[in-house]
Amino acid sequence: MLRIKNLASGSSGNSTLLRTEESAVLIDAGLSALQIRRRVEDSGLEIEDIDAILISHEHIDHIRGIKRLSERYGIKVYANEGTWRGIKENIENRGLLEYKMKFGDLRVESFPVPHDANDPVGFKIAHEGNKAVIVTDIGHPTSYLLDALRDSLVTIIESNHDMEMLKNGPYPYYLKQRILGPEGHLSNDDCGKVLAEVINEDTVAVMLAHLSEKNNTPELAKRTVKRHIGDDSRIMLTGREAGPEIRI
Ligand SMILES: [Zn+2]
Ligand SMILES: [Zn+2]
């Protein structure tokens, strides 16, 4: 059984816990080490049980806790070469993320994502043939993304902003351009379109992630995605607080 729990999502910090009876990994650690430890403990594990932290890209909302988590608890942090180049802090306990890796009985594949970082990736995690995908900070949909999502039972995917709210919202022009650009963030509409192409009867849940606090609301994200995929029975939301655990 593969258990998936989003510990936090959004510009204030991202982290997702994936575990089996044998292994446990975190995808990103964008909260403080203390917050991550608390949330891991709340889900019934000790922080020392975490086998690895896998980093999607070097932006602070994905790496905030890594230095302390690796120093204090000896957890090894994996990122690809480009991402390591972008991480200014000196992390001693570091590993090189490869496209395919194994952590105990978890198999992990990373795939490229268009975003304004050195070499950003999304993750596909498989256990006993069951697959989950964690992918946020997506500038625009790509064939890599669609391929990764096609047989995913549980998907955590960015649904960052409502286009109208962003255009009419408080952000300065350059920031709006960055978010809307091909290496920015995925809108609710684009998230819905992507999901409509890949969702099927085996899909267990799609969790909308990395919602903007200024340019989106959970209700709006859900409503927009529902319009594309037809029903909302499998749509879940993530946010600042940890979400429920899903088992596949
Ligand atoms: Zn980012
Ligand atoms: Zn981010």
PDB file of C-alpha atoms and ligand atoms in Angstrom:
ATOM      1  CA  MET A   1       0.000   0.000   0.000  1.00  0.00           C
ATOM      2  CA  LEU A   2       1.189   3.489  -0.889  1.00  0.00           C
ATOM      3  CA  ARG A   3       0.141   6.299   1.442  1.00  0.00           C
ATOM      4  CA  ILE A   4       0.213   9.895   0.248  1.00  0.00           C
ATOM      5  CA  LYS A   5      -0.229  12.941   2.417  1.00  0.00           C
ATOM      6  CA  ASN A   6       0.302  16.549   1.477  1.00  0.00           C
ATOM      7  CA  LEU A   7       1.879  18.291   4.472  1.00  0.00           C
ATOM      8  CA  ALA A   8       1.601  21.818   3.078  1.00  0.00           C
ATOM      9  CA  SER A   9       1.075  23.532  -0.242  1.00  0.00           C
ATOM     10  CA  GLY A  10       1.345  27.075  -1.587  1.00  0.00           C
ATOM     11  CA  SER A  11       3.881  29.866  -1.747  1.00  0.00           C
ATOM     12  CA  SER A  12       4.483  29.666   2.008  1.00  0.00           C
ATOM     13  CA  GLY A  13       5.768  26.116   1.738  1.00  0.00           C
ATOM     14  CA  ASN A  14       5.353  22.799  -0.041  1.00  0.00           C
ATOM     15  CA  SER A  15       5.929  19.252   1.138  1.00  0.00           C
ATOM     16  CA  THR A  16       4.337  15.857   0.514  1.00  0.00           C
ATOM     17  CA  LEU A  17       4.942  12.628   2.426  1.00  0.00           C
ATOM     18  CA  LEU A  18       4.838   9.290   0.608  1.00  0.00           C
ATOM     19  CA  ARG A  19       5.249   6.060   2.517  1.00  0.00           C
ATOM     20  CA  THR A  20       4.864   2.316   2.457  1.00  0.00           C
ATOM     21  CA  GLU A  21       5.389  -0.224   5.255  1.00  0.00           C
ATOM     22  CA  GLU A  22       9.078  -0.123   4.373  1.00  0.00           C
ATOM     23  CA  SER A  23      10.010   3.343   3.120  1.00  0.00           C
ATOM     24  CA  ALA A  24       9.155   7.014   3.476  1.00  0.00           C
ATOM     25  CA  VAL A  25      10.200   9.993   1.375  1.00  0.00           C
ATOM     26  CA  LEU A  26       9.362  13.662   1.313  1.00  0.00           C
ATOM     27  CA  ILE A  27       8.876  15.488  -1.951  1.00  0.00           C
ATOM     28  CA  ASP A  28      10.154  18.998  -1.171  1.00  0.00           C
ATOM     29  CA  ALA A  29      10.600  20.426   2.322  1.00  0.00           C
ATOM     30  CA  GLY A  30       9.501  24.024   2.010  1.00  0.00           C
ATOM     31  CA  LEU A  31       8.378  24.568   5.597  1.00  0.00           C
ATOM     32  CA  SER A  32      10.725  25.058   8.537  1.00  0.00           C
ATOM     33  CA  ALA A  33      12.356  21.867   9.791  1.00  0.00           C
ATOM     34  CA  LEU A  34      10.311  22.138  12.980  1.00  0.00           C
ATOM     35  CA  GLN A  35       7.013  22.335  11.088  1.00  0.00           C
ATOM     36  CA  ILE A  36       7.986  19.432   8.885  1.00  0.00           C
ATOM     37  CA  ARG A  37       8.959  17.345  11.887  1.00  0.00           C
ATOM     38  CA  ARG A  38       5.670  18.105  13.628  1.00  0.00           C
ATOM     39  CA  ARG A  39       3.633  17.228  10.586  1.00  0.00           C
ATOM     40  CA  VAL A  40       5.553  14.011   9.978  1.00  0.00           C
ATOM     41  CA  GLU A  41       4.970  13.064  13.633  1.00  0.00           C
ATOM     42  CA  ASP A  42       1.273  13.932  13.347  1.00  0.00           C
ATOM     43  CA  SER A  43       1.044  11.400  10.581  1.00  0.00           C
ATOM     44  CA  GLY A  44       2.439   8.693  12.819  1.00  0.00           C
ATOM     45  CA  LEU A  45       6.100   8.584  11.792  1.00  0.00           C
ATOM     46  CA  GLU A  46       9.288   9.788  13.432  1.00  0.00           C
ATOM     47  CA  ILE A  47      11.346  12.285  11.460  1.00  0.00           C
ATOM     48  CA  GLU A  48      14.214   9.763  11.509  1.00  0.00           C
ATOM     49  CA  ASP A  49      11.990   7.376   9.529  1.00  0.00           C
ATOM     50  CA  ILE A  50      12.277   9.610   6.470  1.00  0.00           C
ATOM     51  CA  ASP A  51      14.673   7.908   4.050  1.00  0.00           C
ATOM     52  CA  ALA A  52      15.165  10.826   1.667  1.00  0.00           C
ATOM     53  CA  ILE A  53      14.018  14.301   0.716  1.00  0.00           C
ATOM     54  CA  LEU A  54      13.609  14.817  -3.034  1.00  0.00           C
ATOM     55  CA  ILE A  55      13.701  18.378  -4.315  1.00  0.00           C
ATOM     56  CA  SER A  56      11.709  19.582  -7.330  1.00  0.00           C
ATOM     57  CA  HIS A  57      13.574  22.906  -7.709  1.00  0.00           C
ATOM     58  CA  GLU A  58      15.529  25.489  -5.748  1.00  0.00           C
ATOM     59  CA  HIS A  59      12.808  28.044  -4.921  1.00  0.00           C
ATOM     60  CA  ILE A  60      12.590  28.735  -1.209  1.00  0.00           C
ATOM     61  CA  ASP A  61       9.002  27.444  -0.835  1.00  0.00           C
ATOM     62  CA  HIS A  62      10.377  23.993  -1.717  1.00  0.00           C
ATOM     63  CA  ILE A  63      13.651  23.887   0.223  1.00  0.00           C
ATOM     64  CA  ARG A  64      13.235  25.994   3.377  1.00  0.00           C
ATOM     65  CA  GLY A  65      13.715  23.103   5.816  1.00  0.00           C
ATOM     66  CA  ILE A  66      16.382  21.031   4.082  1.00  0.00           C
ATOM     67  CA  LYS A  67      19.532  22.351   5.745  1.00  0.00           C
ATOM     68  CA  ARG A  68      18.322  21.711   9.251  1.00  0.00           C
ATOM     69  CA  LEU A  69      16.553  18.452   8.446  1.00  0.00           C
ATOM     70  CA  SER A  70      19.692  17.017   6.903  1.00  0.00           C
ATOM     71  CA  GLU A  71      22.090  18.367   9.544  1.00  0.00           C
ATOM     72  CA  ARG A  72      20.017  17.548  12.555  1.00  0.00           C
ATOM     73  CA  TYR A  73      18.436  14.252  11.557  1.00  0.00           C
ATOM     74  CA  GLY A  74      20.879  13.011   8.941  1.00  0.00           C
ATOM     75  CA  ILE A  75      18.273  12.842   6.190  1.00  0.00           C
ATOM     76  CA  LYS A  76      19.819  12.738   2.740  1.00  0.00           C
ATOM     77  CA  VAL A  77      18.598  15.374   0.308  1.00  0.00           C
ATOM     78  CA  TYR A  78      18.430  14.575  -3.424  1.00  0.00           C
ATOM     79  CA  ALA A  79      18.344  17.157  -6.193  1.00  0.00           C
ATOM     80  CA  ASN A  80      19.616  17.225  -9.744  1.00  0.00           C
ATOM     81  CA  GLU A  81      22.763  19.108 -10.721  1.00  0.00           C
ATOM     82  CA  GLY A  82      20.988  22.252 -11.863  1.00  0.00           C
ATOM     83  CA  THR A  83      18.951  22.462  -8.692  1.00  0.00           C
ATOM     84  CA  TRP A  84      22.039  21.989  -6.505  1.00  0.00           C
ATOM     85  CA  ARG A  85      23.668  24.849  -8.365  1.00  0.00           C
ATOM     86  CA  GLY A  86      20.701  27.010  -7.419  1.00  0.00           C
ATOM     87  CA  ILE A  87      20.775  26.098  -3.729  1.00  0.00           C
ATOM     88  CA  LYS A  88      23.040  28.578  -2.009  1.00  0.00           C
ATOM     89  CA  GLU A  89      23.121  26.925   1.390  1.00  0.00           C
ATOM     90  CA  ASN A  90      25.769  24.338   2.009  1.00  0.00           C
ATOM     91  CA  ILE A  91      23.998  21.015   2.421  1.00  0.00           C
ATOM     92  CA  GLU A  92      26.491  18.334   3.388  1.00  0.00           C
ATOM     93  CA  ASN A  93      24.283  15.288   3.261  1.00  0.00           C
ATOM     94  CA  ARG A  94      23.443  15.554  -0.394  1.00  0.00           C
ATOM     95  CA  GLY A  95      22.701  13.115  -3.175  1.00  0.00           C
ATOM     96  CA  LEU A  96      22.351  13.478  -6.907  1.00  0.00           C
ATOM     97  CA  LEU A  97      18.818  12.975  -8.166  1.00  0.00           C
ATOM     98  CA  GLU A  98      18.725  10.698 -11.184  1.00  0.00           C
ATOM     99  CA  TYR A  99      15.812  10.190 -13.542  1.00  0.00           C
ATOM    100  CA  LYS A 100      15.047   6.792 -12.057  1.00  0.00           C
ATOM    101  CA  MET A 101      15.779   5.924  -8.456  1.00  0.00           C
ATOM    102  CA  LYS A 102      14.738   3.433  -5.817  1.00  0.00           C
ATOM    103  CA  PHE A 103      14.202   4.061  -2.133  1.00  0.00           C
ATOM    104  CA  GLY A 104      13.394   0.705  -0.535  1.00  0.00           C
ATOM    105  CA  ASP A 105      10.160  -0.430  -2.171  1.00  0.00           C
ATOM    106  CA  LEU A 106       9.426   2.989  -3.688  1.00  0.00           C
ATOM    107  CA  ARG A 107      10.416   3.670  -7.257  1.00  0.00           C
ATOM    108  CA  VAL A 108      10.814   7.307  -8.197  1.00  0.00           C
ATOM    109  CA  GLU A 109      11.017   8.867 -11.632  1.00  0.00           C
ATOM    110  CA  SER A 110      11.491  12.552 -12.274  1.00  0.00           C
ATOM    111  CA  PHE A 111      10.437  14.393 -15.401  1.00  0.00           C
ATOM    112  CA  PRO A 112      11.183  17.938 -16.607  1.00  0.00           C
ATOM    113  CA  VAL A 113       8.758  20.766 -15.941  1.00  0.00           C
ATOM    114  CA  PRO A 114       8.876  24.252 -17.536  1.00  0.00           C
ATOM    115  CA  HIS A 115       9.404  26.770 -14.727  1.00  0.00           C
ATOM    116  CA  ASP A 116      11.844  29.598 -14.062  1.00  0.00           C
ATOM    117  CA  ALA A 117      14.370  27.546 -12.108  1.00  0.00           C
ATOM    118  CA  ASN A 118      17.600  25.775 -13.167  1.00  0.00           C
ATOM    119  CA  ASP A 119      16.258  22.290 -13.879  1.00  0.00           C
ATOM    120  CA  PRO A 120      12.814  21.854 -12.295  1.00  0.00           C
ATOM    121  CA  VAL A 121      11.148  18.439 -12.197  1.00  0.00           C
ATOM    122  CA  GLY A 122       7.954  16.672 -11.253  1.00  0.00           C
ATOM    123  CA  PHE A 123       7.896  13.251  -9.604  1.00  0.00           C
ATOM    124  CA  LYS A 124       6.224   9.977 -10.367  1.00  0.00           C
ATOM    125  CA  ILE A 125       6.285   7.526  -7.469  1.00  0.00           C
ATOM    126  CA  ALA A 126       5.378   3.883  -7.890  1.00  0.00           C
ATOM    127  CA  HIS A 127       4.792   1.068  -5.444  1.00  0.00           C
ATOM    128  CA  GLU A 128       3.513  -2.378  -6.472  1.00  0.00           C
ATOM    129  CA  GLY A 129       2.229  -0.981  -9.750  1.00  0.00           C
ATOM    130  CA  ASN A 130       0.314   1.876  -8.107  1.00  0.00           C
ATOM    131  CA  LYS A 131       1.466   5.303  -9.207  1.00  0.00           C
ATOM    132  CA  ALA A 132       1.171   8.801  -7.824  1.00  0.00           C
ATOM    133  CA  VAL A 133       2.409  12.040  -9.370  1.00  0.00           C
ATOM    134  CA  ILE A 134       3.433  15.185  -7.530  1.00  0.00           C
ATOM    135  CA  VAL A 135       3.938  18.174  -9.815  1.00  0.00           C
ATOM    136  CA  THR A 136       3.702  21.890  -9.055  1.00  0.00           C
ATOM    137  CA  ASP A 137       5.236  25.079 -10.452  1.00  0.00           C
ATOM    138  CA  ILE A 138       4.296  24.294 -14.047  1.00  0.00           C
ATOM    139  CA  GLY A 139       4.688  27.115 -16.568  1.00  0.00           C
ATOM    140  CA  HIS A 140       2.645  25.373 -19.219  1.00  0.00           C
ATOM    141  CA  PRO A 141       1.448  21.847 -19.996  1.00  0.00           C
ATOM    142  CA  THR A 142       3.922  19.632 -21.878  1.00  0.00           C
ATOM    143  CA  SER A 143       3.862  16.146 -23.348  1.00  0.00           C
ATOM    144  CA  TYR A 144       6.117  15.004 -20.477  1.00  0.00           C
ATOM    145  CA  LEU A 145       3.469  16.143 -18.053  1.00  0.00           C
ATOM    146  CA  LEU A 146       0.609  14.431 -19.869  1.00  0.00           C
ATOM    147  CA  ASP A 147       2.600  11.204 -20.217  1.00  0.00           C
ATOM    148  CA  ALA A 148       3.461  11.181 -16.529  1.00  0.00           C
ATOM    149  CA  LEU A 149      -0.143  11.766 -15.511  1.00  0.00           C
ATOM    150  CA  ARG A 150      -1.795   9.196 -17.732  1.00  0.00           C
ATOM    151  CA  ASP A 151      -1.611   6.220 -15.384  1.00  0.00           C
ATOM    152  CA  SER A 152      -1.420   8.119 -12.114  1.00  0.00           C
ATOM    153  CA  LEU A 153      -3.964   7.020  -9.511  1.00  0.00           C
ATOM    154  CA  VAL A 154      -3.354   9.981  -7.231  1.00  0.00           C
ATOM    155  CA  THR A 155      -2.174  13.270  -8.673  1.00  0.00           C
ATOM    156  CA  ILE A 156      -1.097  16.350  -6.808  1.00  0.00           C
ATOM    157  CA  ILE A 157      -1.002  19.089  -9.420  1.00  0.00           C
ATOM    158  CA  GLU A 158      -0.729  22.847  -9.436  1.00  0.00           C
ATOM    159  CA  SER A 159      -3.884  24.922  -9.879  1.00  0.00           C
ATOM    160  CA  ASN A 160      -2.228  28.242  -9.133  1.00  0.00           C
ATOM    161  CA  HIS A 161      -4.461  31.075 -10.202  1.00  0.00           C
ATOM    162  CA  ASP A 162      -7.652  32.216 -11.798  1.00  0.00           C
ATOM    163  CA  MET A 163      -6.696  34.139 -14.909  1.00  0.00           C
ATOM    164  CA  GLU A 164      -9.161  36.974 -14.304  1.00  0.00           C
ATOM    165  CA  MET A 165      -8.276  37.357 -10.640  1.00  0.00           C
ATOM    166  CA  LEU A 166      -4.590  37.516 -11.540  1.00  0.00           C
ATOM    167  CA  LYS A 167      -5.087  40.044 -14.340  1.00  0.00           C
ATOM    168  CA  ASN A 168      -7.257  42.304 -12.186  1.00  0.00           C
ATOM    169  CA  GLY A 169      -5.443  41.596  -8.923  1.00  0.00           C
ATOM    170  CA  PRO A 170      -2.869  43.519  -6.871  1.00  0.00           C
ATOM    171  CA  TYR A 171       0.358  42.050  -8.269  1.00  0.00           C
ATOM    172  CA  PRO A 172       2.734  44.390 -10.099  1.00  0.00           C
ATOM    173  CA  TYR A 173       2.936  44.056 -13.876  1.00  0.00           C
ATOM    174  CA  TYR A 174       6.262  42.191 -13.976  1.00  0.00           C
ATOM    175  CA  LEU A 175       5.019  39.599 -11.503  1.00  0.00           C
ATOM    176  CA  LYS A 176       1.794  39.043 -13.448  1.00  0.00           C
ATOM    177  CA  GLN A 177       3.880  38.542 -16.581  1.00  0.00           C
ATOM    178  CA  ARG A 178       6.128  36.083 -14.791  1.00  0.00           C
ATOM    179  CA  ILE A 179       3.240  33.996 -13.479  1.00  0.00           C
ATOM    180  CA  LEU A 180       1.400  34.036 -16.820  1.00  0.00           C
ATOM    181  CA  GLY A 181       4.555  33.313 -18.820  1.00  0.00           C
ATOM    182  CA  PRO A 182       5.609  29.895 -20.160  1.00  0.00           C
ATOM    183  CA  GLU A 183       7.883  29.330 -17.162  1.00  0.00           C
ATOM    184  CA  GLY A 184       5.522  30.607 -14.483  1.00  0.00           C
ATOM    185  CA  HIS A 185       2.585  28.858 -12.909  1.00  0.00           C
ATOM    186  CA  LEU A 186      -0.397  26.808 -14.094  1.00  0.00           C
ATOM    187  CA  SER A 187      -3.856  28.425 -14.087  1.00  0.00           C
ATOM    188  CA  ASN A 188      -7.008  26.702 -12.871  1.00  0.00           C
ATOM    189  CA  ASP A 189      -8.203  26.500 -16.455  1.00  0.00           C
ATOM    190  CA  ASP A 190      -5.027  24.852 -17.756  1.00  0.00           C
ATOM    191  CA  CYS A 191      -4.999  22.483 -14.796  1.00  0.00           C
ATOM    192  CA  GLY A 192      -8.567  21.473 -15.658  1.00  0.00           C
ATOM    193  CA  LYS A 193      -7.671  20.957 -19.311  1.00  0.00           C
ATOM    194  CA  VAL A 194      -4.707  18.750 -18.436  1.00  0.00           C
ATOM    195  CA  LEU A 195      -6.752  16.673 -16.020  1.00  0.00           C
ATOM    196  CA  ALA A 196      -9.573  16.275 -18.529  1.00  0.00           C
ATOM    197  CA  GLU A 197      -7.099  14.589 -20.872  1.00  0.00           C
ATOM    198  CA  VAL A 198      -5.728  12.116 -18.381  1.00  0.00           C
ATOM    199  CA  ILE A 199      -8.434  11.334 -15.841  1.00  0.00           C
ATOM    200  CA  ASN A 200     -10.007   7.885 -16.189  1.00  0.00           C
ATOM    201  CA  GLU A 201     -12.053   5.399 -14.199  1.00  0.00           C
ATOM    202  CA  ASP A 202      -9.009   4.226 -12.225  1.00  0.00           C
ATOM    203  CA  THR A 203      -8.169   7.719 -10.967  1.00  0.00           C
ATOM    204  CA  VAL A 204      -8.583   7.832  -7.193  1.00  0.00           C
ATOM    205  CA  ALA A 205      -7.982  11.506  -6.458  1.00  0.00           C
ATOM    206  CA  VAL A 206      -6.693  14.725  -7.967  1.00  0.00           C
ATOM    207  CA  MET A 207      -5.420  17.200  -5.410  1.00  0.00           C
ATOM    208  CA  LEU A 208      -5.197  20.827  -6.462  1.00  0.00           C
ATOM    209  CA  ALA A 209      -2.002  22.386  -5.175  1.00  0.00           C
ATOM    210  CA  HIS A 210       0.077  25.557  -4.945  1.00  0.00           C
ATOM    211  CA  LEU A 211      -3.036  27.775  -4.963  1.00  0.00           C
ATOM    212  CA  SER A 212      -2.240  31.474  -4.946  1.00  0.00           C
ATOM    213  CA  GLU A 213      -3.605  33.243  -1.882  1.00  0.00           C
ATOM    214  CA  LYS A 214      -4.119  36.502  -3.773  1.00  0.00           C
ATOM    215  CA  ASN A 215      -5.217  35.270  -7.180  1.00  0.00           C
ATOM    216  CA  ASN A 216      -7.336  32.238  -6.420  1.00  0.00           C
ATOM    217  CA  THR A 217      -9.761  30.707  -3.956  1.00  0.00           C
ATOM    218  CA  PRO A 218     -10.177  27.015  -3.190  1.00  0.00           C
ATOM    219  CA  GLU A 219     -13.813  27.146  -4.329  1.00  0.00           C
ATOM    220  CA  LEU A 220     -12.918  28.786  -7.622  1.00  0.00           C
ATOM    221  CA  ALA A 221     -10.113  26.317  -8.338  1.00  0.00           C
ATOM    222  CA  LYS A 222     -12.405  23.390  -7.644  1.00  0.00           C
ATOM    223  CA  ARG A 223     -15.275  24.817  -9.676  1.00  0.00           C
ATOM    224  CA  THR A 224     -13.056  25.548 -12.671  1.00  0.00           C
ATOM    225  CA  VAL A 225     -11.454  22.105 -12.687  1.00  0.00           C
ATOM    226  CA  LYS A 226     -14.881  20.501 -12.249  1.00  0.00           C
ATOM    227  CA  ARG A 227     -16.063  22.293 -15.370  1.00  0.00           C
ATOM    228  CA  HIS A 228     -13.351  20.494 -17.331  1.00  0.00           C
ATOM    229  CA  ILE A 229     -13.529  17.020 -15.842  1.00  0.00           C
ATOM    230  CA  GLY A 230     -17.270  16.792 -15.314  1.00  0.00           C
ATOM    231  CA  ASP A 231     -17.620  15.989 -11.638  1.00  0.00           C
ATOM    232  CA  ASP A 232     -15.902  16.959  -8.429  1.00  0.00           C
ATOM    233  CA  SER A 233     -16.188  13.739  -6.454  1.00  0.00           C
ATOM    234  CA  ARG A 234     -12.444  13.040  -6.806  1.00  0.00           C
ATOM    235  CA  ILE A 235     -11.185  16.620  -6.545  1.00  0.00           C
ATOM    236  CA  MET A 236      -9.432  17.489  -3.288  1.00  0.00           C
ATOM    237  CA  LEU A 237      -7.800  20.703  -2.185  1.00  0.00           C
ATOM    238  CA  THR A 238      -4.487  21.330  -0.488  1.00  0.00           C
ATOM    239  CA  GLY A 239      -3.434  24.379   1.495  1.00  0.00           C
ATOM    240  CA  ARG A 240      -1.309  25.695   4.325  1.00  0.00           C
ATOM    241  CA  GLU A 241      -2.378  22.883   6.651  1.00  0.00           C
ATOM    242  CA  ALA A 242      -1.723  19.191   6.146  1.00  0.00           C
ATOM    243  CA  GLY A 243      -4.394  17.343   4.187  1.00  0.00           C
ATOM    244  CA  PRO A 244      -5.873  13.868   4.636  1.00  0.00           C
ATOM    245  CA  GLU A 245      -3.898  10.738   3.817  1.00  0.00           C
ATOM    246  CA  ILE A 246      -4.844   8.833   0.682  1.00  0.00           C
ATOM    247  CA  ARG A 247      -4.074   5.141   0.343  1.00  0.00           C
ATOM    248  CA  ILE A 248      -3.698   3.225  -2.874  1.00  0.00           C
TER     249      ILE A 248
HETATM  250 ZN    ZN B   1       8.942  27.712  -8.119  1.00  0.00          ZN
HETATM  251 ZN    ZN B   2       6.631  26.908  -5.627  1.00  0.00          ZN
END
